[in-house]
Coordinates of C-alpha atoms and ligand atoms in Angstrom, one line a residue:
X83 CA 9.6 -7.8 -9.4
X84 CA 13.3 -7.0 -8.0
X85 CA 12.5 -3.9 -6.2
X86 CA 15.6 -2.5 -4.5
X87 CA 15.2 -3.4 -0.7
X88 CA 12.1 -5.1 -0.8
X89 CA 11.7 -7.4 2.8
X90 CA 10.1 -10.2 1.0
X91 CA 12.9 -10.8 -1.7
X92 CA 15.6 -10.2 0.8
X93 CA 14.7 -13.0 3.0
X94 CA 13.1 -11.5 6.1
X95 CA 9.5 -12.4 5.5
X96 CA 7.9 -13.3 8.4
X97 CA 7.2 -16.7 6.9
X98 CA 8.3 -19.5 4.6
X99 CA 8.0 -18.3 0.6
X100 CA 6.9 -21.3 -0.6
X101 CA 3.9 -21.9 1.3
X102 CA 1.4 -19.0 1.3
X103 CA -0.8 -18.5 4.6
X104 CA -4.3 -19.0 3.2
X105 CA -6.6 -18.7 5.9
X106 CA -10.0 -20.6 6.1
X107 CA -13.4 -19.1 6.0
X108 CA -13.8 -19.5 9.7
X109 CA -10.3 -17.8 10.4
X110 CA -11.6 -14.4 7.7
X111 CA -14.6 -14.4 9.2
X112 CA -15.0 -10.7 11.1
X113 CA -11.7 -9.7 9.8
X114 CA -10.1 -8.4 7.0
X115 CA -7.8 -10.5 4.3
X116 CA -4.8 -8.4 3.5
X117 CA -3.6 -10.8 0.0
X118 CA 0.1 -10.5 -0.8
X119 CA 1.3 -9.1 2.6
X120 CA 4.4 -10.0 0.1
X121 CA 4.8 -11.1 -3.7
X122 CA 2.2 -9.3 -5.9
X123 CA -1.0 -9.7 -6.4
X124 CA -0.9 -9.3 -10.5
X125 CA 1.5 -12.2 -10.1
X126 CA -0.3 -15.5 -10.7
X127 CA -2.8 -12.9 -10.9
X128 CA -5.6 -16.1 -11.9
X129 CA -4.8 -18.4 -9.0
X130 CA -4.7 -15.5 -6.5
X131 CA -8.3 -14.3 -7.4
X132 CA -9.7 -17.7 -7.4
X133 CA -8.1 -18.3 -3.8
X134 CA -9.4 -15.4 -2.3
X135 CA -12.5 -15.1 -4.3
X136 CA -14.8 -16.3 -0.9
X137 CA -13.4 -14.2 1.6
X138 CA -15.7 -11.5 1.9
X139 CA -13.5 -9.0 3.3
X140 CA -10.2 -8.6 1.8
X141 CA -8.1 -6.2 -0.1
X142 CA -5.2 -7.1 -2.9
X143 CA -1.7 -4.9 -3.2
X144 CA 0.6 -4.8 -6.4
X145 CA 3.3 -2.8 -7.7
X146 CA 1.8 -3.2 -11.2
X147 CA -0.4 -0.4 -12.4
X148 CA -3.3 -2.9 -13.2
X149 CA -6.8 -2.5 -10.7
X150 CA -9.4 -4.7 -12.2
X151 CA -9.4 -6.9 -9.0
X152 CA -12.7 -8.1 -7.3
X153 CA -12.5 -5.6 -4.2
X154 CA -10.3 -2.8 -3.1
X155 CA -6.3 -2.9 -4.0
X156 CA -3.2 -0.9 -2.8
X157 CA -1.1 0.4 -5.5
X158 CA 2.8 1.0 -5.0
X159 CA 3.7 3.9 -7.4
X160 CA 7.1 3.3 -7.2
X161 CA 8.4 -0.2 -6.4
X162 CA 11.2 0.2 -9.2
X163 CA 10.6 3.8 -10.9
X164 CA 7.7 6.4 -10.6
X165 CA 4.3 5.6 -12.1
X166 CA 1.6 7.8 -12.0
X167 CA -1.5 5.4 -13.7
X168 CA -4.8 6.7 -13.3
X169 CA -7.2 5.2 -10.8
X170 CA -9.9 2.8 -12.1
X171 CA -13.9 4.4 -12.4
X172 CA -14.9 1.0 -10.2
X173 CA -13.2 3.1 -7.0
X174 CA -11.4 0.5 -5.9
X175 CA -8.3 1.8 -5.3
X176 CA -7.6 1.6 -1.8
X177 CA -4.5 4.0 -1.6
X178 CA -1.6 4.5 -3.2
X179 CA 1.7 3.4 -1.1
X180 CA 4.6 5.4 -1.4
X181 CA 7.9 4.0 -0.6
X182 CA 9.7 7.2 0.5
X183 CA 13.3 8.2 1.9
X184 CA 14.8 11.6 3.2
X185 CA 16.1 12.1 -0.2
X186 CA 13.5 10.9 -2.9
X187 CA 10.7 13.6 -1.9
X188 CA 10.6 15.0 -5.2
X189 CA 9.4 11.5 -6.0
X190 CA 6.6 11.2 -2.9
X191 CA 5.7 15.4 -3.8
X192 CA 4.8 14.0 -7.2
X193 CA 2.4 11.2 -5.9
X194 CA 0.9 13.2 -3.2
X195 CA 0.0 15.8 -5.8
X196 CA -1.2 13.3 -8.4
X197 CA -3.4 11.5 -6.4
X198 CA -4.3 12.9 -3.1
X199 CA -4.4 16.6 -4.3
X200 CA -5.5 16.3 -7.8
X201 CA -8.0 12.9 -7.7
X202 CA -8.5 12.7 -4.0
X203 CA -7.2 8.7 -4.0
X204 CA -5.5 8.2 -0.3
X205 CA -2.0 8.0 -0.2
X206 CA 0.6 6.3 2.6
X207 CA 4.2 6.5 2.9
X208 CA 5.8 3.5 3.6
X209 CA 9.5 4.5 4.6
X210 CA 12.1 2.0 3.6
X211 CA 14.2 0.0 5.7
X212 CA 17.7 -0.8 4.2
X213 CA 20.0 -3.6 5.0
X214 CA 23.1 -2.3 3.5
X215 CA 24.4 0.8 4.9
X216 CA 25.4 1.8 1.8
X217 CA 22.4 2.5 0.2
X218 CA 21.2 4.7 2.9
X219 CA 22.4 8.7 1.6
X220 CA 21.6 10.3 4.3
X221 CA 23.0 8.4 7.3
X222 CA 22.2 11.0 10.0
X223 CA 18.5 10.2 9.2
X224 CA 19.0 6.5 10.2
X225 CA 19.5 4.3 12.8
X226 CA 20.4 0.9 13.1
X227 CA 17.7 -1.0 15.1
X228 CA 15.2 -3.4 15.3
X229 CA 12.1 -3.7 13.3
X230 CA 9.1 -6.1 13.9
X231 CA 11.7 -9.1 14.1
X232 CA 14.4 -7.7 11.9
X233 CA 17.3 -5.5 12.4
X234 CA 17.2 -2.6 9.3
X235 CA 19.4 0.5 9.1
X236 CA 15.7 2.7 10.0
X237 CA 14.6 6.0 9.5
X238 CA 15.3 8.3 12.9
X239 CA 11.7 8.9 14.7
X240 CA 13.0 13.2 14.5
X241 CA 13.4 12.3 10.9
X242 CA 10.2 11.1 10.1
X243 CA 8.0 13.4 11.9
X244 CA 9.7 16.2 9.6
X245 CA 9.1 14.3 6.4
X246 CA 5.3 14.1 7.6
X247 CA 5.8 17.7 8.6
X248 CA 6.4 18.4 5.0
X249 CA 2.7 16.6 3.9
X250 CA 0.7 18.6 6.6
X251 CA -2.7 19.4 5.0
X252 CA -2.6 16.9 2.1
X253 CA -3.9 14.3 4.0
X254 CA -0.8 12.0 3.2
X255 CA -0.4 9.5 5.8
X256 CA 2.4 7.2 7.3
X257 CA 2.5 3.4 7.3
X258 CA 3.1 3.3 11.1
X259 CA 4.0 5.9 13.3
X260 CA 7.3 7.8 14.3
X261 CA 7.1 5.7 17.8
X262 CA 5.5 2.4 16.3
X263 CA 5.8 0.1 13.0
X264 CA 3.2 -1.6 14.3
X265 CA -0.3 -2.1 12.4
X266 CA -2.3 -1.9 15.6
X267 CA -0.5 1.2 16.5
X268 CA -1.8 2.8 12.7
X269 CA -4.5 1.0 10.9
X270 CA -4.5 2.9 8.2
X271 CA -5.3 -0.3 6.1
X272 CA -8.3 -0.8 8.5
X273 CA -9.6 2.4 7.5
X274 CA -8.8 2.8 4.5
X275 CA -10.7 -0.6 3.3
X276 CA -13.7 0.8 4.8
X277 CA -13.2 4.0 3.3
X278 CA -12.6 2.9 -0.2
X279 CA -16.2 0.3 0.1
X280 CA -17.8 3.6 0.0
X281 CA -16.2 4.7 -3.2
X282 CA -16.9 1.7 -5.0
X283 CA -20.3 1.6 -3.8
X284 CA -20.7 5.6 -4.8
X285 CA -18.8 4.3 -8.1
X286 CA -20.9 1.3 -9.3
X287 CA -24.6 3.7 -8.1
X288 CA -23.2 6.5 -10.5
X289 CA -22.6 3.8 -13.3
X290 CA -25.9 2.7 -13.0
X291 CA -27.9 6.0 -13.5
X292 CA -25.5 7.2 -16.3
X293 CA -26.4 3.6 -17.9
X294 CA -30.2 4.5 -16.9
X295 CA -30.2 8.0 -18.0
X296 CA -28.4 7.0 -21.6
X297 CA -31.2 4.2 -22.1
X298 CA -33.9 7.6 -21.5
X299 CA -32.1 9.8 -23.8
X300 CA -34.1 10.0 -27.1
Ligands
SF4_76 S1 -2.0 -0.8 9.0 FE1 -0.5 0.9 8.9 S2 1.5 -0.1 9.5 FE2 0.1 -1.7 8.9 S3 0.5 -2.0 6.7 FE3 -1.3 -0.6 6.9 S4 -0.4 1.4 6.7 FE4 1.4 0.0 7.3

C-alpha cells in the first residue's frame, strides 16, 4: 500500500517476498496463525481466506478499514493517513495498531479516544522504526541500533516510556516493551486473540436473541 517506512516494502522482511510461509496443519496446531506478518490481508483478500480457512486459530491484519474476515483482525488506523472506521457488530476486531512517533500524538490521542475510550476496542502502539535519518523530527528521541535483525534509527527506551506515560489509564498498550521488541517479551497479540474470541462469541449470542426476540414480537 506504500506506507512511509513500512519493514516489509523496504526490504527487511525477515523472509523472501515471493514465497509466503504457509504453515501445515500439524505446524498451527496449539498455536496461533498470525496471516500477513507483512503485505495485507485485504490484498488478494480471496486467496488469503481460502489459505488459511483450516487453521483453527489465526488472526488476519490490514491497513484497509474492511473486517468481514472469518476470525479476529488487527486494523492499522493509520498506515498512510488517519482513519477512524467503526468496528464491525461480529466483534472481531482484535485491536487497533497505531503506528506512532514522538511527534504525531495528536494522531495516536485521536485513536485512543475513538476506540479504546469511546468503543472500548484495544488499541497498541507500534512505534516506527526509520531508515533514513531524515525522516526522524525529533532526533534526540532516537537512537541508531539494532532491531530484531535490522539496524533502524529507533525510538530511545526514556522516550518511549514517556509516550506510554502519556496513555496511563486508557488501557493503550505498546507493541513490545521499552527494554524488548520482542513478541515473547509482550504478547499482546496472544492476549488479545483470546480476548477478542470472547467478543465475538458475546457478539454472535446477542445477534441470536435479538433475531429470537424480533421473530416473538407480534
Ligand atoms: S506480540 Fe507484542 S511485539 Fe509482537 S507483534 Fe504483537 S504487539 Fe507487537
Amino acid at each position: 500500500m506504500g506506507c512511509a517506512e513500512c519493514f516489509y516494502n523496504g526490504g527487511r522482511f525477515y523472509r523472501t517476498l515471493e514465497e509466503p510461509l504457509v504453515p501445515s496443519l500439524q505446524e498451527a496446531m496449539g498455536r496461533i496463525v498470525r496471516v500477513n506478518s507483512g503485505h495485507d490481508s485485504n490484498l488478494q483478500r480471496e486467496g488469503v481466506i481460502g489459505a488459511t480457512r483450516h487453521y483453527p486459530d489465526k488472526f488476519y491484519n490490514t491497513s484497509i478499514a474492511r473486517f468481514d474476515f472469518p476470525g479476529p483482525v488487527v486494523y492499522t488506523c493509520n498506515g498512510r493517513r488517519l482513519v477512524l472506521a467503526e468496528p464491525p457488530p461480529a466483534g472481531n476486531l482484535m485491536f487497533v495498531r497505531v503506528r506512532a512517533c514522538t511527534w504525531s500524538l495528536d494522531e495516536v490521542d485521536a485513536a485512543v479516544e475513538f476506540y479504546q475510550k469511546k468503543r472500548g476496542i484495544p488499541t497498541v502502539l507500534t512505534f516506527m522504526r526509520y531508515y533514513s535519518r531524515d525522516a526522524v523530527q525529533r532526533p534526540e528521541d532516537y537512537e541508531w541500533r539494532k532491531s530484531v535483525l535490522n539496524d533502524y534509527w529507533c525510538i530511545r527506551p526514556e522516550a518511549m516510556t514517556r509516550v506510554m506515560a502519556r496513555y496511563k489509564g486508557t488501557g493503550a498498550r505498546s507493541c513490545g516493551t521499552a527494554s524488548s521488541s520482542l513478541c515473547i517479551d509482550c504478547r499482546n497479540c496472544e492476549m488479545l486473540y483470546w480476548e477478542c474470541l470472547g467478543r465475538m462469541k458475546r457478539a454472535s449470542k446477542e445477534a441470536y436473541w435479538n433475531k429470537q426476540l424480533n421473530c416473538k414480537a407480534p
